[in-house]
Every structure is written in C-alpha cells, then in structure tokens.
Tab-separated table of C-alpha atoms in Angstrom:
chain	number	residue	atom	x	y	z
C	166	MET	CA	14.463	-18.751	11.664
C	167	PRO	CA	15.748	-17.127	14.863
C	168	VAL	CA	16.039	-13.344	14.544
C	169	THR	CA	16.461	-12.553	10.871
C	170	GLU	CA	18.222	-9.599	9.301
C	171	PRO	CA	17.095	-7.891	6.123
C	172	PRO	CA	18.418	-10.237	3.435
C	173	HIS	CA	20.777	-9.066	0.736
C	174	SER	CA	19.394	-8.755	-2.765
C	175	ARG	CA	19.312	-12.170	-4.423
C	176	ASP	CA	20.713	-10.707	-7.657
C	177	GLY	CA	24.045	-9.826	-6.110
C	178	THR	CA	23.306	-6.125	-5.678
C	179	GLY	CA	23.006	-6.207	-1.926
C	180	PRO	CA	24.351	-3.740	0.600
C	181	ASN	CA	27.899	-5.080	0.338
C	182	THR	CA	28.215	-4.654	-3.391
C	183	PRO	CA	31.405	-2.643	-4.058
C	184	GLY	CA	30.876	0.693	-5.732
C	185	ASP	CA	27.103	0.663	-5.258
C	186	PRO	CA	25.978	4.300	-4.810
C	187	LEU	CA	22.981	3.043	-2.824
C	188	ILE	CA	25.125	1.345	-0.206
C	189	GLY	CA	24.505	4.201	2.225
C	190	LEU	CA	20.778	3.581	2.033
C	191	ASP	CA	21.117	-0.091	2.956
C	192	ALA	CA	23.692	0.505	5.686
C	193	ALA	CA	21.217	2.552	7.719
C	194	PRO	CA	21.529	2.901	11.518
C	195	SER	CA	18.521	0.637	11.999
C	196	VAL	CA	20.325	-2.217	10.243
C	197	ALA	CA	23.360	-1.793	12.497
C	198	ILE	CA	21.116	-1.779	15.583
C	199	LEU	CA	19.404	-4.956	14.383
C	200	ARG	CA	22.724	-6.718	13.997
C	201	VAL	CA	23.828	-5.722	17.504
C	202	LEU	CA	20.522	-6.884	18.995
C	203	ARG	CA	20.662	-10.150	17.092
C	204	LEU	CA	24.229	-10.830	18.197
C	205	THR	CA	23.371	-9.904	21.781
C	206	LEU	CA	20.404	-12.279	21.741
C	207	HIS	CA	22.425	-15.227	20.467
C	208	VAL	CA	25.299	-14.571	22.844
C	209	GLY	CA	22.879	-14.148	25.751
C	210	PHE	CA	21.162	-17.447	24.964
C	211	ALA	CA	24.506	-19.247	24.799
C	212	VAL	CA	25.765	-17.703	28.058
C	213	LEU	CA	22.556	-18.476	29.950
C	214	LEU	CA	22.550	-22.045	28.662
C	215	CYS	CA	26.198	-22.550	29.659
C	216	VAL	CA	25.589	-21.071	33.130
C	217	ALA	CA	22.607	-23.360	33.672
C	218	VAL	CA	24.591	-26.437	32.595
C	219	LEU	CA	27.521	-25.517	34.878
C	220	ARG	CA	25.206	-24.973	37.852
C	221	LEU	CA	23.541	-28.284	37.102
C	222	LEU	CA	26.911	-30.105	37.036
C	223	THR	CA	28.282	-28.419	40.148
C	224	SER	CA	25.230	-28.330	42.401
C	225	GLY	CA	23.319	-31.388	41.255
C	226	ALA	CA	25.770	-34.120	42.256
C	227	GLY	CA	23.001	-36.148	43.921
C	228	ASP	CA	20.728	-35.999	40.872
C	229	PRO	CA	21.106	-39.208	38.808
C	230	LEU	CA	19.412	-37.530	35.822
C	231	ARG	CA	21.745	-34.562	35.609
C	232	TYR	CA	23.633	-36.008	32.625
C	233	VAL	CA	20.305	-36.559	30.896
C	234	TRP	CA	19.528	-32.870	31.358
C	235	VAL	CA	23.005	-31.965	30.141
C	236	GLY	CA	22.439	-34.093	27.023
C	237	ILE	CA	19.100	-32.402	26.385
C	238	ALA	CA	20.820	-29.019	26.842
C	239	CYS	CA	23.372	-30.017	24.196
C	240	VAL	CA	20.566	-31.011	21.838
C	241	LEU	CA	18.914	-27.631	22.472
C	242	ALA	CA	22.200	-25.855	21.732
C	243	ALA	CA	22.652	-27.829	18.510
C	244	VAL	CA	19.084	-27.127	17.311
C	245	TYR	CA	19.388	-23.426	18.138
C	246	LEU	CA	22.788	-23.122	16.450
C	247	ALA	CA	21.655	-24.997	13.320
C	248	GLY	CA	18.680	-22.704	12.854
C	249	THR	CA	20.789	-19.591	13.396
C	250	VAL	CA	23.512	-20.659	10.966
C	251	MET	CA	21.047	-21.621	8.206
C	252	GLU	CA	19.214	-18.324	8.545
C	253	LYS	CA	22.479	-16.386	8.435
C	254	ARG	CA	23.665	-18.181	5.296
C	255	PHE	CA	20.352	-17.563	3.551
C	256	ALA	CA	20.418	-13.858	4.478
C	257	ALA	CA	23.941	-13.600	3.067
C	258	GLY	CA	22.790	-15.200	-0.194
C	259	SER	CA	25.146	-18.190	0.035
C	260	THR	CA	22.342	-20.758	-0.138
C	261	GLY	CA	19.048	-21.024	-1.994
C	262	PHE	CA	17.338	-22.970	0.801
C	263	ASP	CA	14.972	-20.698	2.737
C	264	PRO	CA	14.804	-21.919	6.361
C	265	ARG	CA	12.278	-19.286	7.364
C	266	ARG	CA	9.392	-21.417	6.142
C	267	TYR	CA	10.262	-23.844	8.967
C	268	GLY	CA	10.717	-21.086	11.551
C	269	VAL	CA	7.618	-21.908	13.598
C	270	LEU	CA	8.480	-25.632	13.681
C	271	TRP	CA	12.010	-24.752	14.795
C	272	LEU	CA	10.608	-22.481	17.524
C	273	VAL	CA	8.259	-25.216	18.760
C	274	LEU	CA	11.175	-27.656	19.004
C	275	VAL	CA	13.392	-25.166	20.860
C	276	THR	CA	10.561	-24.245	23.265
C	277	ALA	CA	9.699	-27.895	23.898
C	278	LEU	CA	13.326	-28.692	24.735
C	279	TRP	CA	13.436	-25.694	27.077
C	280	VAL	CA	10.229	-26.781	28.854
C	281	LEU	CA	11.706	-30.238	29.305
C	282	LEU	CA	14.889	-28.741	30.805
C	283	LEU	CA	12.845	-26.397	33.016
C	284	ALA	CA	11.003	-29.419	34.421
C	285	GLY	CA	14.368	-30.933	35.348
C	286	SER	CA	16.052	-27.813	36.755
C	287	ALA	CA	14.967	-24.269	37.564
C	288	ASP	CA	18.427	-23.089	36.498
C	289	PHE	CA	17.170	-23.144	32.905
C	290	ALA	CA	14.393	-20.663	33.741
C	291	TRP	CA	16.417	-17.635	32.581
C	292	LEU	CA	16.558	-19.000	29.046
C	293	ALA	CA	12.967	-17.839	28.791
C	294	PHE	CA	13.993	-14.229	28.221
C	295	PRO	CA	15.830	-14.719	24.883
C	296	LEU	CA	13.050	-17.128	23.885
C	297	PHE	CA	10.525	-14.328	24.435
C	298	PHE	CA	12.158	-12.391	21.568
C	299	LEU	CA	11.946	-15.402	19.268
C	300	HIS	CA	8.245	-15.844	19.968
C	301	LEU	CA	7.573	-12.161	19.272
C	302	HIS	CA	9.522	-12.328	16.024
C	303	LEU	CA	8.230	-15.602	14.579
C	304	LEU	CA	4.636	-15.764	15.811
C	305	PRO	CA	1.645	-13.468	15.309
C	306	ARG	CA	1.534	-10.842	18.028
C	307	GLY	CA	-1.530	-12.221	19.830
C	308	VAL	CA	-0.209	-15.787	19.813
C	309	ALA	CA	3.224	-14.586	20.903
C	310	VAL	CA	1.812	-12.694	23.912
C	311	LEU	CA	-0.152	-15.793	24.932
C	312	THR	CA	2.871	-18.106	24.712
C	313	ILE	CA	5.011	-15.585	26.603
C	314	ALA	CA	2.398	-15.459	29.375
C	315	LEU	CA	2.397	-19.263	29.599
C	316	MET	CA	6.207	-19.376	29.632
C	317	THR	CA	6.297	-16.710	32.354
C	318	ALA	CA	3.871	-18.774	34.427
C	319	ALA	CA	6.097	-21.820	33.889
C	320	VAL	CA	9.174	-19.859	35.057
C	321	ILE	CA	7.324	-18.631	38.164
C	322	ALA	CA	6.148	-22.194	38.907
C	323	ALA	CA	9.678	-23.600	38.458
C	324	GLN	CA	11.201	-20.905	40.698
C	325	TRP	CA	8.462	-21.414	43.309
C	326	ALA	CA	8.989	-25.182	43.308
C	327	ALA	CA	12.755	-24.732	43.613
C	328	SER	CA	12.364	-22.344	46.586
C	329	GLY	CA	10.423	-24.916	48.643
C	330	LEU	CA	8.129	-22.199	50.040
C	331	THR	CA	4.433	-22.673	50.568
C	332	VAL	CA	3.764	-19.112	49.420
C	333	PRO	CA	6.021	-17.840	46.649
C	334	HIS	CA	8.354	-14.962	47.450
C	335	LEU	CA	7.459	-11.635	45.846
C	336	ALA	CA	10.712	-11.615	43.845
C	337	VAL	CA	9.863	-15.032	42.401
C	338	VAL	CA	6.746	-13.509	40.855
C	339	LEU	CA	7.838	-9.972	40.048
C	340	GLY	CA	11.188	-10.948	38.497
C	341	PRO	CA	9.731	-13.067	35.667
C	342	LEU	CA	6.826	-10.628	35.197
C	343	PHE	CA	9.096	-7.601	34.780
C	344	GLY	CA	11.451	-9.629	32.608
C	345	ALA	CA	8.577	-10.699	30.375
C	346	ALA	CA	7.233	-7.136	30.120
C	347	PHE	CA	10.686	-5.793	29.258
C	348	SER	CA	11.144	-8.517	26.643
C	349	VAL	CA	7.796	-7.714	25.015
C	350	VAL	CA	8.557	-3.977	24.808
C	351	THR	CA	12.072	-4.601	23.485
C	352	GLY	CA	10.791	-7.214	21.066
C	353	LEU	CA	8.179	-4.853	19.655
C	354	ALA	CA	10.858	-2.178	19.208
C	355	TYR	CA	12.993	-4.751	17.398
C	356	ILE	CA	10.105	-5.613	15.091
C	357	ALA	CA	9.600	-1.915	14.279
C	358	LEU	CA	13.297	-1.572	13.466
C	359	TYR	CA	13.192	-4.745	11.393
C	360	ARG	CA	10.279	-3.464	9.334
C	361	GLU	CA	12.040	-0.126	8.823
C	362	ALA	CA	15.161	-1.917	7.628
C	363	GLU	CA	13.048	-4.054	5.278
C	364	ASN	CA	11.396	-0.950	3.858
C	365	GLN	CA	14.801	0.637	3.316
C	366	ARG	CA	16.061	-2.490	1.584
C	367	ARG	CA	13.020	-2.607	-0.690
C	368	ALA	CA	13.407	1.088	-1.465
C	369	ALA	CA	17.057	0.497	-2.363
C	370	ASP	CA	16.109	-2.460	-4.577
C	371	GLU	CA	13.460	-0.354	-6.297
C	372	LEU	CA	15.979	2.442	-6.859
C	373	ARG	CA	18.404	-0.072	-8.349
C	374	ARG	CA	15.738	-1.402	-10.691
C	375	THR	CA	14.748	2.136	-11.674
C	376	ARG	CA	18.382	3.061	-12.225
C	377	ALA	CA	18.901	-0.014	-14.407
C	378	GLU	CA	15.769	0.754	-16.440
C	379	LEU	CA	16.886	4.375	-16.828
C	380	ALA	CA	20.317	3.238	-18.012
C	381	VAL	CA	18.707	0.978	-20.622
C	382	SER	CA	16.381	3.791	-21.724
C	383	GLN	CA	19.267	6.251	-22.021
C	384	HIS	CA	21.291	3.702	-23.980
C	385	ASP	CA	18.409	3.113	-26.388
C	386	ALA	CA	17.891	6.858	-26.776
C	387	GLY	CA	21.589	7.282	-27.487
C	388	VAL	CA	21.488	4.543	-30.097
C	389	LEU	CA	18.484	6.134	-31.800
C	390	ALA	CA	20.103	9.580	-31.718
C	391	GLU	CA	23.295	8.208	-33.260
C	392	ARG	CA	21.330	6.411	-35.960
C	393	GLU	CA	19.489	9.615	-36.738
C	394	ARG	CA	22.761	11.555	-36.902
C	395	LEU	CA	24.283	9.039	-39.271
C	396	ALA	CA	21.140	9.061	-41.409
C	397	ARG	CA	21.306	12.853	-41.720
C	398	GLU	CA	25.002	12.853	-42.529
C	399	ILE	CA	24.675	10.040	-45.065
C	400	HIS	CA	21.820	11.813	-46.809
C	401	ASP	CA	23.401	15.267	-46.772
C	402	THR	CA	26.850	14.103	-47.907
C	403	LEU	CA	27.296	10.577	-49.235
C	404	ALA	CA	23.897	10.143	-50.857
C	405	GLN	CA	24.078	13.503	-52.614
C	406	GLY	CA	27.703	12.974	-53.600
C	407	LEU	CA	27.014	9.519	-54.994
C	408	SER	CA	24.046	10.899	-56.908
C	409	SER	CA	26.297	13.566	-58.453
C	410	ILE	CA	28.908	10.930	-59.295
C	411	VAL	CA	26.313	8.778	-61.050
C	412	LEU	CA	24.983	11.705	-63.066
C	413	MET	CA	28.434	12.983	-64.045
C	414	ALA	CA	29.606	9.469	-64.924
C	415	ARG	CA	26.616	9.086	-67.247
C	416	ALA	CA	27.447	12.446	-68.825
C	417	ALA	CA	31.082	11.397	-69.257
C	418	GLU	CA	29.979	8.107	-70.797
C	419	LYS	CA	27.804	10.011	-73.276
C	420	SER	CA	30.760	12.273	-74.151
C	421	LEU	CA	32.928	9.234	-74.812
C	422	ALA	CA	30.225	7.763	-77.004
C	423	ASP	CA	30.143	11.036	-78.966
C	424	GLY	CA	33.929	11.018	-79.281
C	425	ASP	CA	34.390	14.139	-77.147
C	426	THR	CA	37.276	12.858	-75.023
C	427	ALA	CA	38.219	16.289	-73.645
C	428	THR	CA	34.772	16.817	-72.136
C	429	ALA	CA	34.713	13.235	-70.885
C	430	ALA	CA	38.086	13.718	-69.164
C	431	GLU	CA	36.818	16.921	-67.546
C	432	ARG	CA	33.727	15.155	-66.254
C	433	PHE	CA	35.735	12.193	-64.959
C	434	ALA	CA	37.947	14.685	-63.112
C	435	LEU	CA	34.806	16.055	-61.434
C	436	VAL	CA	33.782	12.490	-60.554
C	437	GLN	CA	37.156	11.955	-58.885
C	438	GLN	CA	36.962	15.267	-57.032
C	439	THR	CA	33.416	14.548	-55.767
C	440	ALA	CA	34.391	11.050	-54.684
C	441	SER	CA	37.401	12.423	-52.756
C	442	GLU	CA	35.248	15.020	-51.018
C	443	ASN	CA	32.670	12.417	-50.033
C	444	LEU	CA	35.382	10.106	-48.725
C	445	ALA	CA	36.596	12.923	-46.478
C	446	GLU	CA	33.013	13.586	-45.354
C	447	ALA	CA	32.489	9.921	-44.524
C	448	ARG	CA	35.658	9.713	-42.459
C	449	ASN	CA	34.776	12.838	-40.545
C	450	PHE	CA	31.187	12.105	-39.646
C	451	VAL	CA	32.126	8.572	-38.553
C	452	ARG	CA	34.485	10.250	-36.080
C	453	GLY	CA	31.722	12.696	-35.105
C	454	LEU	CA	33.637	15.682	-36.512
C	455	SER	CA	32.355	18.630	-38.481
C	456	SER	CA	32.331	18.989	-42.209
C	457	PRO	CA	35.851	19.060	-43.719
C	458	HIS	CA	34.753	22.069	-45.779
C	459	LEU	CA	34.611	24.074	-42.529
C	460	GLN	CA	37.867	22.935	-40.972
C	461	GLU	CA	40.207	25.127	-43.009
C	462	THR	CA	37.902	27.888	-44.214
C	463	SER	CA	34.972	30.066	-43.138
C	464	LEU	CA	31.283	29.463	-43.713
C	465	VAL	CA	31.154	32.290	-46.225
C	466	GLU	CA	33.984	30.823	-48.271
C	467	SER	CA	32.483	27.312	-48.006
C	468	LEU	CA	29.133	28.551	-49.341
C	469	ARG	CA	30.852	30.426	-52.148
C	470	ARG	CA	32.790	27.309	-53.168
C	471	LEU	CA	29.607	25.241	-52.937
C	472	CYS	CA	27.888	27.547	-55.413
C	473	GLU	CA	30.860	27.331	-57.759
C	474	SER	CA	31.014	23.540	-57.585
C	475	THR	CA	27.260	23.295	-58.101
C	476	GLU	CA	27.485	25.414	-61.257
C	477	THR	CA	30.519	23.458	-62.477
C	478	GLY	CA	28.809	20.117	-61.825
C	479	ALA	CA	25.666	21.255	-63.605
C	480	ALA	CA	27.722	22.347	-66.597
C	481	ALA	CA	29.508	18.992	-66.655
C	482	ARG	CA	26.134	17.292	-66.933
C	483	GLY	CA	25.035	19.616	-69.739
C	484	SER	CA	22.801	21.830	-67.594
C	485	GLY	CA	22.852	25.601	-67.875
C	486	LEU	CA	22.308	26.253	-64.156
C	487	ARG	CA	23.967	29.411	-62.860
C	488	CYS	CA	24.500	29.568	-59.117
C	489	ARG	CA	25.786	32.591	-57.236
C	490	PHE	CA	26.404	33.454	-53.590
C	491	GLU	CA	25.467	36.723	-51.862
C	492	LEU	CA	26.455	38.015	-48.417
C	493	ASP	CA	24.414	40.560	-46.486
C	494	GLY	CA	25.862	42.162	-43.341
C	495	ASP	CA	29.079	41.593	-41.454
C	496	PRO	CA	29.816	37.950	-40.619
C	497	VAL	CA	30.050	37.056	-36.922
C	498	GLU	CA	31.739	34.083	-35.341
C	499	MET	CA	29.237	31.269	-34.767
C	500	PRO	CA	29.438	27.925	-32.964
C	501	GLN	CA	30.321	24.934	-35.097
C	502	PRO	CA	26.770	23.436	-34.993
C	503	TYR	CA	25.430	26.660	-36.558
C	504	ARG	CA	27.999	26.599	-39.341
C	505	VAL	CA	27.445	22.909	-40.080
C	506	THR	CA	23.660	23.318	-40.138
C	507	LEU	CA	23.778	26.254	-42.529
C	508	LEU	CA	26.234	24.476	-44.830
C	509	ARG	CA	24.125	21.303	-44.829
C	510	ALA	CA	21.014	23.391	-45.599
C	511	ALA	CA	22.721	24.895	-48.622
C	512	GLN	CA	24.025	21.499	-49.777
C	513	ALA	CA	20.629	19.804	-49.473
C	514	SER	CA	18.768	22.668	-51.132
C	515	LEU	CA	21.173	22.982	-54.059
C	516	ALA	CA	21.095	19.208	-54.546
C	517	ASN	CA	17.319	19.426	-54.931
C	518	VAL	CA	17.721	22.372	-57.308
C	519	ARG	CA	20.224	20.454	-59.394
C	520	GLU	CA	18.224	17.241	-59.562
C	521	HIS	CA	14.572	18.314	-59.580
C	522	SER	CA	14.017	21.998	-60.354
C	523	ASN	CA	15.236	22.323	-63.988
C	524	ALA	CA	16.217	25.848	-62.954
C	525	SER	CA	18.379	28.303	-64.865
C	526	ASN	CA	19.410	30.369	-61.834
C	527	ALA	CA	19.940	29.750	-58.144
C	528	VAL	CA	20.941	32.260	-55.471
C	529	VAL	CA	22.288	31.476	-51.990
C	530	THR	CA	22.026	34.462	-49.627
C	531	LEU	CA	23.634	34.495	-46.179
C	532	ALA	CA	22.533	37.449	-44.028
C	533	PHE	CA	23.605	38.552	-40.545
C	534	LEU	CA	20.792	40.611	-39.051
C	535	GLY	CA	22.065	41.265	-35.540
C	536	THR	CA	19.840	38.945	-33.549
C	537	GLU	CA	19.711	36.184	-36.137
C	538	VAL	CA	21.446	34.698	-39.118
C	539	THR	CA	19.430	33.742	-42.190
C	540	LEU	CA	20.145	31.564	-45.176
C	541	ASP	CA	17.881	31.786	-48.240
C	542	ILE	CA	18.221	29.472	-51.253
C	543	TYR	CA	16.181	30.603	-54.254
C	544	ASP	CA	15.785	28.992	-57.669
C	545	ASP	CA	13.665	29.898	-60.698
C	546	GLY	CA	12.809	26.310	-61.512
C	547	VAL	CA	9.533	24.514	-62.097
C	548	GLY	CA	8.540	24.623	-58.415
C	549	PHE	CA	6.226	22.137	-56.752
C	550	ASP	CA	3.275	21.739	-54.386
C	551	PRO	CA	4.825	21.347	-50.863
C	552	PRO	CA	1.856	19.500	-49.242
C	553	ALA	CA	1.681	17.003	-52.093
C	554	VAL	CA	5.439	16.424	-52.011
C	555	ALA	CA	5.342	15.968	-48.220
C	556	ALA	CA	2.622	13.339	-48.533
C	557	ASP	CA	4.568	11.560	-51.273
C	558	ARG	CA	7.749	11.695	-49.164
C	559	ASN	CA	6.012	10.047	-46.197
C	560	ALA	CA	4.780	7.256	-48.443
C	561	ARG	CA	8.222	6.401	-49.840
C	562	THR	CA	10.058	3.307	-48.658
C	563	ASP	CA	13.272	3.649	-50.702
C	564	GLY	CA	14.987	6.056	-48.284
C	565	SER	CA	14.633	9.091	-50.570
C	566	GLY	CA	12.897	12.329	-49.679
C	567	PHE	CA	14.777	12.607	-46.401
C	568	GLY	CA	16.440	15.980	-46.996
C	569	ILE	CA	13.802	18.457	-45.798
C	570	ALA	CA	12.898	16.334	-42.746
C	571	SER	CA	16.572	15.998	-41.824
C	572	LEU	CA	17.155	19.719	-42.267
C	573	GLN	CA	14.084	20.534	-40.172
C	574	LYS	CA	15.468	18.499	-37.257
C	575	ARG	CA	18.856	20.184	-37.514
C	576	VAL	CA	17.301	23.649	-37.440
C	577	THR	CA	14.848	22.834	-34.640
C	578	ALA	CA	17.694	21.534	-32.474
C	579	LEU	CA	19.223	25.031	-32.633
C	580	LYS	CA	15.865	26.726	-31.824
C	581	GLY	CA	15.621	28.046	-35.357
C	582	SER	CA	12.952	27.914	-38.060
C	583	LEU	CA	12.726	26.508	-41.569
C	584	GLU	CA	10.290	27.794	-44.176
C	585	LEU	CA	9.688	26.312	-47.614
C	586	GLU	CA	7.848	28.385	-50.208
C	587	SER	CA	7.043	27.043	-53.649
C	588	ALA	CA	4.310	26.640	-56.209
C	589	PRO	CA	4.169	24.912	-59.591
C	590	GLY	CA	5.896	27.116	-62.176
C	591	GLU	CA	7.015	29.768	-59.658
C	592	GLY	CA	10.331	28.493	-58.358
C	593	THR	CA	11.273	27.645	-54.773
C	594	VAL	CA	12.663	29.450	-51.728
C	595	VAL	CA	14.126	27.650	-48.692
C	596	ALA	CA	14.579	30.034	-45.742
C	597	VAL	CA	16.519	29.093	-42.598
C	598	ARG	CA	16.506	31.341	-39.502
C	599	LEU	CA	18.843	30.751	-36.536
C	600	PRO	CA	18.858	33.018	-33.442
C	601	LEU	CA	22.178	34.668	-32.607
C	602	GLN	CA	21.169	36.299	-29.318
C	603	ASP	CA	22.091	33.285	-27.166
C	604	VAL	CA	25.385	32.968	-29.046
C	605	THR	CA	26.407	36.564	-28.437
C	606	GLU	CA	25.357	36.355	-24.767
C	607	ARG	CA	27.574	33.302	-24.250
C	608	GLU	CA	30.476	35.085	-25.863
C-alpha cells in the first residue's frame, strides 16, 4: 500500500522477537531510516491536506462548492489512512490480509481524488509532493516518472490559473519542477534503502532457517551418539555379564542334578556376584559415569581382578582356563577415557576367550612405553579367520558380534589403534595402542 516497511517474519521470528541473536541484523540503520521517512511522508501528507482545507475554509467564503471540496478532502484522508493502517497491520503480522496486491488501485483512487481537489482549488497542489513518493514506490519506474511529469504539469497549470497571469511567473514553473526532481531523487534513494532492508531481512530469515536446521542436525547427531554409547556399554557390560550368568546358572543346575550341592552353591554365589556387578555397571553408564571397577581402584588392579574373576568363572563352568595379568613399565596417570577403554578392551577380549576360544591359557599384558600405552590379550585357543568372522558379523541380525566393532570405535576416538591377529589353530592376540604424548603434554 502506501510506503511499506520490510515485513516481520510470518512465523513469529521477526525483528522484535525477544532473545533473537539475529535482532541486530534486522534492526539495521537502513530500517530505522525507512521508518523515519515513512512517518515523515504520512505526517507531511496530513499537514498539507489540513493546511489546504483550512485555507479553503478561510479564503473561499464566496465559493458555494467549498464544502464539497472539504468533503472530498475528507474522503481522500479516509482512503489514505485506511490504506496506511492496513499496510502497517500486515507488516506487523497482525492480519493475514495482504493489502499490497491492491496498492495500484489504491494509488489510482488517491490520485484521482487529488486531481479532483486540484481542479477545485490550487491550495491542494502541494499534496503532489508526497504523492510523488507513492508513485515511485508502487509503480514501475518508467510509469512513475511519466505520472509524476503529468502531475507536475497539473500543479503548474493549477498555480498558473490561480495567479491570473497571462504568462506564468518563473516561480510557478520552477517550484513544481524542482520539487518533482527532488522527490524523484529522494524516492529513488528510499527504494534503494528499502531493497537493502529487504535483503537484510531475507538474510536474517535464511540464517534463522539455517540455525534451526543445524540445531535439528546436532540434536539428531547427539541422539545417534548416545545410542551408540549405550550400545557399546550394554554389549561390554550387561550382555557379557548376562551371558556369564546364563552359563554359570547352567553349570550350577548340572551340579544340582549330580547332587554336588557345594559346587552348585559356589556357582550360584558367582551368579549373584556377577549380577551385582552388572547392576552397578548399568546404573553407572545410565548416568554417564565411568566403570565402577575404576572408581575405587587403579587400572592395574582392575585388570588383575578381571583376570582372577575370569579364571574363577571359567572354573565354575568346568573350564580349565588359566588367566594371568602382567605389567610392563611404570604406570602413569591417564585420563578416565583411556582407563575405561583399556578395561573394556580387556573385558570384551576375555569374554570372547571364555566363550569361543576353548583356550587353556590367556595373558593380559599392560605396558607403558613412554609415548604410548599398550594392552595385549593373548590366548592359546583354537583361533579363527578374522576376515571370515568379520563377514559373518556383518551378516548377523541378532545383535551379536558387536564387540570388536565397538572396541574399534572406542580406540579410534582416542587416536589409537587396534590390531587383531589370529589364525585357525594358532590362538589369538588383540593389541590396543593408545598415544600418551598428548596426555603428558596436557599435564
């Protein structure tokens, strides 16, 4: 409609949204200048219209049509005000009706009413100047220049007729011409500012959309990362613990069937102990904490106890597996992620030894080599073909075979390496390498 401002976003994220970090982009100097110009234009139109009406009432006492002109002036004021108010409400987002589609029709009506008033009194000639801005804003540039030229000619003709001179005075011609030229230049500057403000608004809207998409992407990535963490923890703790419980319960059941109640009681005690440890693990990883085995003891002691419990559990199930722990070098203090990763590597590897290798001996070696820490888990079991097992693991749909893949992700996250060496009949070695240089530099 009249002189529009860059509208607020229709989704409620406009420049007045509280707490919007992009508010500074919308509230650019060009927007403030546009608002001042728009207010000045509307106020100027109202003042010029009121002045013309007052002059008509005070100096046109002998004109019987003066009240007709006053009535037409009131109609013009009402039409102009209605268009301005509707445009303002739409820009503020308080109405869904878009009056801008009727902007040209509104401009034609306002101009026609002005021409009618100009024919009745030259006092309305000065209303042409605010109308020049409306024509420049609502019409194509070429059409606007043409209509402004015609309106300027009409103003000159009205002023000439009102002067009563045969030859128009120079001021009667130059005044409207300079006024029209100034209006065109100012109007073009306004249009440039308006387009700049529109571009800024669109840029802000695009940034908001991008920010919203980024937030959704980060949320989805966080959800996936948390799922992956829970999957690793469930596999490395609960799944392995439940597997041990099932196997030891079967062994205890067999002992009861054979009448060996002492052995059955011992195995049920191991079932209870394993269940308690897994309950503690579950509570801790739900809270995002580290392994409870590492909260009150060192990694070395935790690995030593793990070897002992592995050997005890194997004996409870009737297996002759011997598992021992070896330490090479002087232990250094490591961040909690390093300790958890190494403990989980030992747990996963020994679980595979216990369940799949049919080994007689297993050795867990923790070595501190200055720039790195290594963990090697060796067993003298039946071994396997790593490529074939990897292909079989990828084809499974029952959730098993997740241990090596989970361990690989843990190690990679710490910039370490994982090597798996095995062959049928030759045992298996799992080797984990974690760099300590970055750790010592941080300390």
